[in-house]
XYZ file of C-alpha atoms in Angstrom:
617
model
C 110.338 244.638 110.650
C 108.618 243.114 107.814
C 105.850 245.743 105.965
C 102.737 245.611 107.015
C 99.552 244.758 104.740
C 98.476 248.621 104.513
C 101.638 249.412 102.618
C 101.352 246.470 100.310
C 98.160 247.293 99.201
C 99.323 250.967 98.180
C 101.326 248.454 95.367
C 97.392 247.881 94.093
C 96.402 251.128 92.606
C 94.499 249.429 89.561
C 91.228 247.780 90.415
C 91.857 246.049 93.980
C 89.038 243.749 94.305
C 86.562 242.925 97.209
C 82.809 241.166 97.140
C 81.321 244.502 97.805
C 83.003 247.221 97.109
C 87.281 247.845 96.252
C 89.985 247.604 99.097
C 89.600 250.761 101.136
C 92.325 252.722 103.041
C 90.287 252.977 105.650
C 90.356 249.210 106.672
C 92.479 248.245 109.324
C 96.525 248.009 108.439
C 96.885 245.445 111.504
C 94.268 243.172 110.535
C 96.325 241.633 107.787
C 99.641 241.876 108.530
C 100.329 238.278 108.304
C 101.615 236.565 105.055
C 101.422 239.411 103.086
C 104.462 240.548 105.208
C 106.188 237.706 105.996
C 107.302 234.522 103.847
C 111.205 235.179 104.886
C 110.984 238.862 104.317
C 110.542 239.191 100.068
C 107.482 241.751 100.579
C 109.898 244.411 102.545
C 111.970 244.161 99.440
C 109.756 244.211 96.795
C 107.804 247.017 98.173
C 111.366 248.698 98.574
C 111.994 248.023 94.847
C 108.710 249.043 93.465
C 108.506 252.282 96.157
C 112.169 253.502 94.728
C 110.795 252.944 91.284
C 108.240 254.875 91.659
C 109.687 257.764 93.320
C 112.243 257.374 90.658
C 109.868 257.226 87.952
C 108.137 260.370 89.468
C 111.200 262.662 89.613
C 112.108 261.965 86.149
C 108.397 262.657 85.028
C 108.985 266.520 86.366
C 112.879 267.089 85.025
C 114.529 264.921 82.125
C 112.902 263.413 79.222
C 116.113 261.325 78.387
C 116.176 259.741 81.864
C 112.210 259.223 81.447
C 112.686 257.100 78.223
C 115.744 255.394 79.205
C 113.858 254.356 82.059
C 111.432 252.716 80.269
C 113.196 251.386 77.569
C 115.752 250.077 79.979
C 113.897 247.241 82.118
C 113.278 245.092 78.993
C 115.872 246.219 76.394
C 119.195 246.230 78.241
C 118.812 242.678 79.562
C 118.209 241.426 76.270
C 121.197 243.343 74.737
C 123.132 241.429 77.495
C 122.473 238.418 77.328
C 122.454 238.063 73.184
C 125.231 235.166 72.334
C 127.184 237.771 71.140
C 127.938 240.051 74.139
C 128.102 237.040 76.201
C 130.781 235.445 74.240
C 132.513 238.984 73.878
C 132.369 239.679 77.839
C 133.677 236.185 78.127
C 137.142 237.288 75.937
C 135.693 233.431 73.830
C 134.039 235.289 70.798
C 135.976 234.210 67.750
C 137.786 236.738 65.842
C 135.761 236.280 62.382
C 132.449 236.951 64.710
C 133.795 240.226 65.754
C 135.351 241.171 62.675
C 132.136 240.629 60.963
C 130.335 242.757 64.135
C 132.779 245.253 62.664
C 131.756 245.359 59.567
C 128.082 245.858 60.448
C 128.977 248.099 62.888
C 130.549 250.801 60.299
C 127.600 250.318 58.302
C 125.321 251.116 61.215
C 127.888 254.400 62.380
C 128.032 255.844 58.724
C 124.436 256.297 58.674
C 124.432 257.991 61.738
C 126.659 260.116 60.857
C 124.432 261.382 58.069
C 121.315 261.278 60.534
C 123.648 263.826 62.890
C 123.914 265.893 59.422
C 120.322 266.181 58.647
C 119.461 266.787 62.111
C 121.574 269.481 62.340
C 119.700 271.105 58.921
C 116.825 270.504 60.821
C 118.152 272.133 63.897
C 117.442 276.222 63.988
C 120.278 276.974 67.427
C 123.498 277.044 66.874
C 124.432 275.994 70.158
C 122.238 273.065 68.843
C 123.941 272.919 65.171
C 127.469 273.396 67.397
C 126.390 270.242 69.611
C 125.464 268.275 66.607
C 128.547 269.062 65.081
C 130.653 268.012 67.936
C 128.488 265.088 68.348
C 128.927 263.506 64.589
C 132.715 264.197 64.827
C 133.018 261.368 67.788
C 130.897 259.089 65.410
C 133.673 259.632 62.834
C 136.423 258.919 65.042
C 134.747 256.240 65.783
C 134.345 255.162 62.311
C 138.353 256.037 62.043
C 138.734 253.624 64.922
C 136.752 250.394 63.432
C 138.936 250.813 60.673
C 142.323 250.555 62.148
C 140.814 247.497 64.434
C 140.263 245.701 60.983
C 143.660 246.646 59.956
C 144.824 244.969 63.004
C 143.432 241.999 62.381
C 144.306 241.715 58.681
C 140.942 242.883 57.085
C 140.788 245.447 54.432
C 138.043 248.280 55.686
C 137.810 249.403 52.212
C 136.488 246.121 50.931
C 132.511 246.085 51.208
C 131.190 243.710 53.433
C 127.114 244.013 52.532
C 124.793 245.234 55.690
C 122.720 241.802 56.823
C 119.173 242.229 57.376
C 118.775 243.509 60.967
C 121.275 246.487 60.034
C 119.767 247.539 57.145
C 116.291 247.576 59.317
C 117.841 249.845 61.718
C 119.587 252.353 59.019
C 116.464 252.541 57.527
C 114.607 253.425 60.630
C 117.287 256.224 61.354
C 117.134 257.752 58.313
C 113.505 257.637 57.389
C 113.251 259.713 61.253
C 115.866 261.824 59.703
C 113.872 262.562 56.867
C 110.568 263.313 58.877
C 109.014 259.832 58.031
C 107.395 259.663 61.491
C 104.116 258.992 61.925
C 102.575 259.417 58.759
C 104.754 263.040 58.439
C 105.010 264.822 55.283
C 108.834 264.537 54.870
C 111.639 267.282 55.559
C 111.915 268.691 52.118
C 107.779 269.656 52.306
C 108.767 271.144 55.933
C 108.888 274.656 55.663
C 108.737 276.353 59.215
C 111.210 276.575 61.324
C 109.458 274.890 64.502
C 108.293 272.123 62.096
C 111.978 271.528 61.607
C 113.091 271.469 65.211
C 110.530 268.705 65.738
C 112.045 266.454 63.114
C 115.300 267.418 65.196
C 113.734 266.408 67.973
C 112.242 263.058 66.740
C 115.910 262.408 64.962
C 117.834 263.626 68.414
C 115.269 260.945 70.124
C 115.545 258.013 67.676
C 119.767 258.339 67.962
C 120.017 258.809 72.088
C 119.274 255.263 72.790
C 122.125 253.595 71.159
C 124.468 255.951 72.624
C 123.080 255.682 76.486
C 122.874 251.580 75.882
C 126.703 251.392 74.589
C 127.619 253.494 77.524
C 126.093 251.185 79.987
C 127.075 247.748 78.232
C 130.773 249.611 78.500
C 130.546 250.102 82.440
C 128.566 246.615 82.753
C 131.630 244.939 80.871
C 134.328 246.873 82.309
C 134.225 243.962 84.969
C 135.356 241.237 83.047
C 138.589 242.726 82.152
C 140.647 241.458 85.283
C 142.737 239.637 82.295
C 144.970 242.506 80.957
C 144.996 240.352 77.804
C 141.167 239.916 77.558
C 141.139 240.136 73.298
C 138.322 242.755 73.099
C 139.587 245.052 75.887
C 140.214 248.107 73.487
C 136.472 247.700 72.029
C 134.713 247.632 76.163
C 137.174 250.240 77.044
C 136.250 252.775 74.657
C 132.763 252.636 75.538
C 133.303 252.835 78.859
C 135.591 255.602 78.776
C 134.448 258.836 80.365
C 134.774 260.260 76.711
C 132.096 258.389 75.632
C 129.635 258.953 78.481
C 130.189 262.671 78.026
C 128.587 261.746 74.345
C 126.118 260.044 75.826
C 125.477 262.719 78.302
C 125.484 265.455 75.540
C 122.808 263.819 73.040
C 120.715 263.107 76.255
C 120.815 266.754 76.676
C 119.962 267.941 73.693
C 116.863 265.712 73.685
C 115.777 267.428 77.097
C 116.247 270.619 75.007
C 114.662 270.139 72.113
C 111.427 268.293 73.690
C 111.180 271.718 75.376
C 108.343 272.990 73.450
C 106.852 269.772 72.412
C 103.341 268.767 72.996
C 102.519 265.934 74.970
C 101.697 263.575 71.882
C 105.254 264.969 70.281
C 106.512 263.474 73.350
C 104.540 260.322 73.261
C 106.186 260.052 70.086
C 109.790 260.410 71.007
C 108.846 257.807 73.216
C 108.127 255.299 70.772
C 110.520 256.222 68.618
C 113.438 255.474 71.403
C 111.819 252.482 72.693
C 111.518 251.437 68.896
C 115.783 252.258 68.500
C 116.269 250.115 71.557
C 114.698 246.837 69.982
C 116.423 247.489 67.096
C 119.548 247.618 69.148
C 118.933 244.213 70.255
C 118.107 242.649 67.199
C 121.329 244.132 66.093
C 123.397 242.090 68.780
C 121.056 239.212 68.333
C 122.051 239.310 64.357
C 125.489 238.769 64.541
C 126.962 235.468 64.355
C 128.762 233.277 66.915
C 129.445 229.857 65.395
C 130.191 228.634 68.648
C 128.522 226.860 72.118
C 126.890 229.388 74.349
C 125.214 229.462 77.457
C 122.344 231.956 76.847
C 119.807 232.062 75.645
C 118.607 228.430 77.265
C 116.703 227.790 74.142
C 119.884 227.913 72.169
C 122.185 226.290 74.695
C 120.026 223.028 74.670
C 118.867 221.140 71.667
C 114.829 221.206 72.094
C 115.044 217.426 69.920
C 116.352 215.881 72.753
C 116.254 217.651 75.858
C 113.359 219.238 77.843
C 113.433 222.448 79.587
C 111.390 221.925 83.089
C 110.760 225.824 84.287
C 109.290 225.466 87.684
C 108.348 229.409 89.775
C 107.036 230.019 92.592
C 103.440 232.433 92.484
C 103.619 234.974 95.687
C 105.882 237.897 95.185
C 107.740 236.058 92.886
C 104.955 236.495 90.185
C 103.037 238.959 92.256
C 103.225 242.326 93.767
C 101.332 241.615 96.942
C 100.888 238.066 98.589
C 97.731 235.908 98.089
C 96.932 235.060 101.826
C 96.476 238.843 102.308
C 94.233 239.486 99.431
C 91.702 236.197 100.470
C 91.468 237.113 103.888
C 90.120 240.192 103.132
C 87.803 239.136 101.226
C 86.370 237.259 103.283
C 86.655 239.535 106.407
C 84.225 241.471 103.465
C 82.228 238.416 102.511
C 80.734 238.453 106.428
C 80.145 241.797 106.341
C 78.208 241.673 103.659
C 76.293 238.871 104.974
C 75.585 240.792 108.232
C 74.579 243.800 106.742
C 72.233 241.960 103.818
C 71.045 239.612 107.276
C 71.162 236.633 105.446
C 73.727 233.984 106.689
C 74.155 232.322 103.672
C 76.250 229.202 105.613
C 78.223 231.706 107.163
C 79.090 232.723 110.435
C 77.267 235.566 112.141
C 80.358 237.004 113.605
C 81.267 240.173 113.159
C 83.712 241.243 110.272
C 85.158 243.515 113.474
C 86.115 240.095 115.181
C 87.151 238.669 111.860
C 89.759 241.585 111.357
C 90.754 241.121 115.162
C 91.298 237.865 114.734
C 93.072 238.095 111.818
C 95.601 240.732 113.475
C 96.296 237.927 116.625
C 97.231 235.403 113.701
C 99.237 237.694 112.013
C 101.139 239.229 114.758
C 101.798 235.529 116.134
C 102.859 233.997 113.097
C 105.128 237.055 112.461
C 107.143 236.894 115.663
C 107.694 233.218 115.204
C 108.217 233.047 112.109
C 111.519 235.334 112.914
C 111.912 233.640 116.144
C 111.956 229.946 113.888
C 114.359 231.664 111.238
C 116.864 232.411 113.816
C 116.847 228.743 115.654
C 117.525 226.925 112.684
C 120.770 229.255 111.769
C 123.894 227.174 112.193
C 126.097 229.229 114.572
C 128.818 229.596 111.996
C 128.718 230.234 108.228
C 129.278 226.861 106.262
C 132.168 227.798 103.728
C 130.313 225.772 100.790
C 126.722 224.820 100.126
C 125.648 222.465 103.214
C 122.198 220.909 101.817
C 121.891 218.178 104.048
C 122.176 220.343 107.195
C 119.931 223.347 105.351
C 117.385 220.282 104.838
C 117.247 220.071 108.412
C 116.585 223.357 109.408
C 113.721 223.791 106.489
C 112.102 220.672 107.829
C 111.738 222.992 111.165
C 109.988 225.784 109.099
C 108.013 223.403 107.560
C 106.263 221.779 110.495
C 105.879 225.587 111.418
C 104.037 226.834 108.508
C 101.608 223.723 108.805
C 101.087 224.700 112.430
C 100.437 228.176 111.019
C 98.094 227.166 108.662
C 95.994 224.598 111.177
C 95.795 228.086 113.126
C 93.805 229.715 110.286
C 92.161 227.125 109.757
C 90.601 226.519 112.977
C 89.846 230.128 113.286
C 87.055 229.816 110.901
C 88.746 233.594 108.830
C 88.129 231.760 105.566
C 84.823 230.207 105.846
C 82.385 231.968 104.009
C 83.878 233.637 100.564
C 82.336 232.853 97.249
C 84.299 231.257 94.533
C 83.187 233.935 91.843
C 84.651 236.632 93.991
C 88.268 234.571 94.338
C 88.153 234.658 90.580
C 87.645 237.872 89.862
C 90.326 239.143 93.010
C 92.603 236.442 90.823
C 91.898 238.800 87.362
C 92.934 241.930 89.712
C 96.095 240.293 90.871
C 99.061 242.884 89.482
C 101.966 240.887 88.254
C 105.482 241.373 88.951
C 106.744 244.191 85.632
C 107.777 241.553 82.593
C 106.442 238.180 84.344
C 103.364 238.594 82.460
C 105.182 238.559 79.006
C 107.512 235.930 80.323
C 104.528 233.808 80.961
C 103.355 234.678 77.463
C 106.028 233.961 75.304
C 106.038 230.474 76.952
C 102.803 229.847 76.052
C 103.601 230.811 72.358
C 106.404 228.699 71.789
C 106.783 225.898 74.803
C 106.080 222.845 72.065
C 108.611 224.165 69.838
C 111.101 224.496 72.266
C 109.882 221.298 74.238
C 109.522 222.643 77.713
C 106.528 222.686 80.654
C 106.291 224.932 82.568
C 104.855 224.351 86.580
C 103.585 226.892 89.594
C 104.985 225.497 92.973
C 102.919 227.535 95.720
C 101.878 228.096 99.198
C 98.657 229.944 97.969
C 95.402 228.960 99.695
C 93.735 228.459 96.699
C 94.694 227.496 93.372
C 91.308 228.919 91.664
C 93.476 232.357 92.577
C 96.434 231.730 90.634
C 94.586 230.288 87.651
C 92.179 233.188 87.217
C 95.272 235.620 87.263
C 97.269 233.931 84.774
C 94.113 233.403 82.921
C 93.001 236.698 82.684
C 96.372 237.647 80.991
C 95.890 234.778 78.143
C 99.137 232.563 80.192
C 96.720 229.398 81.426
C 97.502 227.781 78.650
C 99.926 224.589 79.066
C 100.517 226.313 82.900
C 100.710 223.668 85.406
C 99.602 224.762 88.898
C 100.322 223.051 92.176
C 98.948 224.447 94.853
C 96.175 224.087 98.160
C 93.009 224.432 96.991
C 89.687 225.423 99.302
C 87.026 222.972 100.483
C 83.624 224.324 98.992
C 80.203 224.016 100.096
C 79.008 224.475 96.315
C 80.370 227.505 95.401
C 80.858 229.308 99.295
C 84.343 227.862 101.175
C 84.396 225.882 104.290
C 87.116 227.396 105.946
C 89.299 224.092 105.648
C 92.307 223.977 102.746
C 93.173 220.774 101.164
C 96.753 221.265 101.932
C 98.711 219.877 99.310
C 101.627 222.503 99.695
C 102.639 224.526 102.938
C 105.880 224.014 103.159
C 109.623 223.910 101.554
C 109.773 220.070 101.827
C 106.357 220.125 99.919
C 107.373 221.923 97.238
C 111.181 220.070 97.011
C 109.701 216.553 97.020
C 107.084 218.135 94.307
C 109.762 219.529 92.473
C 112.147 216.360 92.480
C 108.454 214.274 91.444
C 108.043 216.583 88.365
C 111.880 216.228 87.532
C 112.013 212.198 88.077
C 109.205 211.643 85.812
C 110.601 213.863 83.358
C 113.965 212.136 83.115
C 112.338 208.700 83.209
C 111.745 209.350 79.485
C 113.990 212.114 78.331
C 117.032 214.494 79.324
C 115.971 217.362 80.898
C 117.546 221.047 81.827
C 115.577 222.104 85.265
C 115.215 225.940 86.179
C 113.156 227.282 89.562
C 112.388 231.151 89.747
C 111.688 232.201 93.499
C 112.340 234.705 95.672
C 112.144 233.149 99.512
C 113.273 230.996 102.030
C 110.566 228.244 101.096
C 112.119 228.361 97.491
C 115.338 227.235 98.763
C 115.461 223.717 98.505
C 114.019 224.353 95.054
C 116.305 226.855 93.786
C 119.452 224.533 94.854
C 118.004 221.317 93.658
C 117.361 222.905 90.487
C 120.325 222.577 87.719
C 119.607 226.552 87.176
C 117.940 228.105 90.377
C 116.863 231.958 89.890
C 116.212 234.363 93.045
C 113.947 237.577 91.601
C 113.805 240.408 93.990
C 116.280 240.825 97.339
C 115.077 239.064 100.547
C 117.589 239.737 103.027
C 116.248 236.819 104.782
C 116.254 234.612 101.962
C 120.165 235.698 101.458
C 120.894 235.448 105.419
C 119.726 232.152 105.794
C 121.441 230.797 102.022
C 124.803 232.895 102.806
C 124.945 230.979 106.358
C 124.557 227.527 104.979
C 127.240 228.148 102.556
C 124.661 229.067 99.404
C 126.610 231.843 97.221
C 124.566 234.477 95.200
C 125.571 235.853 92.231
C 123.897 238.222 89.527
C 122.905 237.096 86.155
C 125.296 238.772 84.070
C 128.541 237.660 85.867
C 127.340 234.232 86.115
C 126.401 233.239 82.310
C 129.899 235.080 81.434
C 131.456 232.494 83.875
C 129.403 229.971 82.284
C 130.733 230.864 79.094
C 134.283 231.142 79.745
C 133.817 227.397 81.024
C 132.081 226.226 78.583
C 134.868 227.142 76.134
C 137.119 225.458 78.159
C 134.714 222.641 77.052
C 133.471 221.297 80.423
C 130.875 218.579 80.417
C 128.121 220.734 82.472
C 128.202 223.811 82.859
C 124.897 223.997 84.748
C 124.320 221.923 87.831
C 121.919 220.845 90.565
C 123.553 222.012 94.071
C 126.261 223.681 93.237
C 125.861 226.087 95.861
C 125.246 228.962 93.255
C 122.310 230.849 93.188
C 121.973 233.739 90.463
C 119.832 236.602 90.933
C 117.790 239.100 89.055
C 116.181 242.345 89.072
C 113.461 241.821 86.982
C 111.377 239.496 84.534
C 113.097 240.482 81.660
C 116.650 239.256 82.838
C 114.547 235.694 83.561
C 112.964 236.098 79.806
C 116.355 237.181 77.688
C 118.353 234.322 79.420
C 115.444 231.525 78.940
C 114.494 232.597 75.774
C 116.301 234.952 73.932
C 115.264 237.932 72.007
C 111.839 238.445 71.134
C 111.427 241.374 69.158
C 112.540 240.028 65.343
């Protein structure tokens, strides 16, 4: 059962928008059930994701500070540590030796001033079950330390010649050790801190400033452990030591003592911490992003492909794959509210008299119809068995099915006369309300800043109504620029709709045979790497056409129908590290249109460290 439009627009806690007055609980749940709920089941799933976020988010706020600011670091930072040339390259067992000797080197540099961080957090601390854990705590760091230096032995390097820190390690020992010293915020300095509690807060701000690096290590070690199927993978001894249950016990301790010491902080204190972790974390990835790999790799896109002569065509879909809720849902109401408001002012203003009762009642027949058919059409166009590779010819088929279903769909609404009647100011400013999807917003951003200098374009493909929509919410977050939107657009009478849609997209074959348009011109004049972002059924001609096709969130319906015409998804992560160990093997392409392969993603960020790197430097 897909969700209905009630519980999607609990997703719209900031500003919901309507002509007359905001989106009200009190409005009827069944009166817009219809696409909000349905295109092949990605609303269930988002709401899932964002729902057990939330709750997540909310049961941290109560207990563990750690978990609270790993949380939020997390999303952004730990993709980007991931997919840094680097790690990639390491996962992949390809990273040369003189790349990792050098990460080595940087990487004793980085651990001996954390060491001395531990030691002037522990002056700082005024426990000694805190001094005790401190202790303990800068011991492993030393071992550690003991460790890098017998791995350079290995490999024929002396550890007692000096290798100089590069810029982006010196940047974070200098962070560390200014926190150490009470530098924070405009503070005074430890040796002008007399009391005791003023100490345990530069503890605290030290403790909270060192945590990250130890929780992200611990995670890149269980996230790598996978790759080491090869007993003779060349960096085994480096991922299993971080993913040892030694080393999460560190990371579990220093977590800990963070939830202790922030005790008796004050909110702001805490505010701080925050910054000051989230602040370690980008640090973090510039320090992966620093190190050198003089070789091919896959990620990020922007490196893989030489801007000078080859384009990067990004193509994404708009509903749920950019946005929390789905348009339909959010333009039907308001105009279900643009009648009301007519009949209550009792001017007609073009528009019907009918009541916004009828409206809503009319709406809930269309939505309950096209719901039941909609599954009904999803499950006639299955084959009966599962194809055991990608079968796009016979997946065509079936989507040209859907497609003469969602047009029927559509004439439906149309005819009913639900979107005559709403005023082109109030679509603009329910566009500036739209919530985006967490990260697309700075994904969409950081195109903007630097899409000449990496020669790409960037297009919309979507079902939305009305285009007017999807330009005033990328708009109102400064990401219209160079954003090319194809979409339906309203008929207007002036500024108040008709109730008809020039339909220049309803359906997967539209928005394949717009996508192959797009991509044809492009390589009339140039090379050209191709990426879609989507999240539904009617992506999926578009996602397998594409040479890098990119599923964000977890339609089951999306993966039913793909996994039963042979379409094989894969997460991010494993997928560039395949990429990488092939192309070291020097293959011609390592990215290609319909190869069966889809690769998913949790989040924006994955989309934005894989495209286009780390942004933080």
């Amino acid at each position: 059962m897909r969700l209905p439009y009630l519980c999607l627009r609990l997703l719209l806690p900031l500003r919901p928008y309507a002509p007359t007055k905001s989106f009200s609980s009190s409005s009827s749940s069944s009166s817009s059930r219809w696409w909000s709920r349905s295109r092949a089941g990605s609303a269930t799933n988002h709401h899932h994701h964002h729902q057990m976020s939330s709750a997540a988010a909310g049961a941290v706020a109560e207990g563990s500070a750690a978990r609270r600011f790993w949380i939020a670091a997390s999303s952004r930072e730990a993709a980007f540590a991931s997919c840094t040339p680097f790690l990639l390259s390491l996962a992949a067992g390809s990273l040369p030796l003189d790349s990792f000797r050098s990460y080595i080197a940087q990487d004793a540099h980085f651990l001996h001033a954390f060491a001395r961080a531990y030691e002037m957090a522990e002056e700082c601390a005024d426990d000694d079950d805190d001094k005790a854990t401190i202790t303990a705590l800068r011991k492993a760091i030393l071992r550690e330390l003991n460790l890098h230096a017998s791995v350079l032995q290995e490999w024929g390097v002396d550890p007692t010649k000096e290798i100089p820190p590069n810029p982006a390690t010196t940047k974070y020992t200098d962070f560390l050790l200014a926190t150490a010293a009470g530098k924070v915020d405009g503070g005074k300095g430890s040796d002008k801190i007399v009391t005791p509690f003023e100490k345990t807060k530069i503890a605290a701000y030290t403790v909270g400033a060192m945590t990250p690096c130890m929780r992200l290590y611990a995670y890149l070690g269980k996230e790598l452990t996978v790759f080491l199927k090869d007993e003779n993978h060349p960096y085994k001894k480096w991922i299993d030591t971080y993913a040892s249950k030694d080393f999460e016990g560190n990371a579990l301790q220093i977590e800990e003592l963070l939830d202790k010491l922030s005790v008796c902080l004050t909110g702001e204190e805490l505010e701080i911490i925050g910054k000051l972790y989230q602040q370690a974390m980008r640090l973090e990835v510039e320090f992966f992003s620093a190190q050198l790999v003089d070789q091919p790799v896959v990620a990020p896109l922007s490196r893989y492909r030489d801007p000078k002569d080859n384009k990067l065509v990004i193509f994404s879909d708009f509903d749920l794959t950019c946005t929390v809720v789905d348009s339909s849902a959010i333009l039907a109401e308001i105009a279900i509210l643009s009648h009301q408001k007519a009949s209550q002012s009792g001017s007609d203003n073009a528009l019907d008299r009918t009541k916004s009762a009828d409206l809503r009642s009319s709406w809930n027949m269309l939505s309950n119809q096209y719901t039941e058919e909609h599954e009904q059409c999803i499950e006639g166009l299955l084959p009966p068995e599962e194809a055991k590779s990608v079968d796009y010819d016979q997946l065509y088929k079936g989507l040209e099915v859907l497609s003469e279903f969602e047009r029927q769909a559509n004439s439906r609404v149309i005819d009913s006369g639900v979107l005559r009647g709403m005023n082109l100011d109030d679509i603009r400013k329910a566009g500036e309300r739209l919530i985006l999807q967490d990260g697309c917003r700075n994904f969409f951003q950081k195109i903007g800043e630097t899409r000449e200098k990496l020669n790409l374009d960037i297009h919309i493909l979507s079902y939305c109504w009305c285009a007017e929509l999807i330009r005033s919410a990328f708009s109102s977050v400064g990401c219209l620029d160079g954003l090319n939107i194809h979409s339906n657009e309203f008929a207007f009478e002036g500024s108040v709709s008709t109730g008809q849609i020039n339909r220049k997209m309803e359906s997967p074959l539209d928005k394949v045979n717009k996508f192959k348009s797009i991509k044809s011109e492009v390589d009339s004049t140039t090379s050209s790497l191709s990426v879609y972002i989507g999240d539904s059924v009617g992506d999926l001609l578009c996602l397998l056409e594409a040479d890098i096709g990119i599923v964000v969130g977890s339609s089951t319906t999306l993966r039913s129908v793909g996994k039963q015409f042979g379409v094989s998804f894969v997460p991010l992560l494993p997928g560039l590290v395949d990429k990488q160990r092939r192309l070291g093997k020097q293959e011609a392409s390592v990215f290609k249109a319909r190869s069966g392969v889809l690769h998913t993603v949790c989040s924006w960020a994955e989309v934005q460290a894989f495209v286009l790197g780390n942004d933080f430097s």
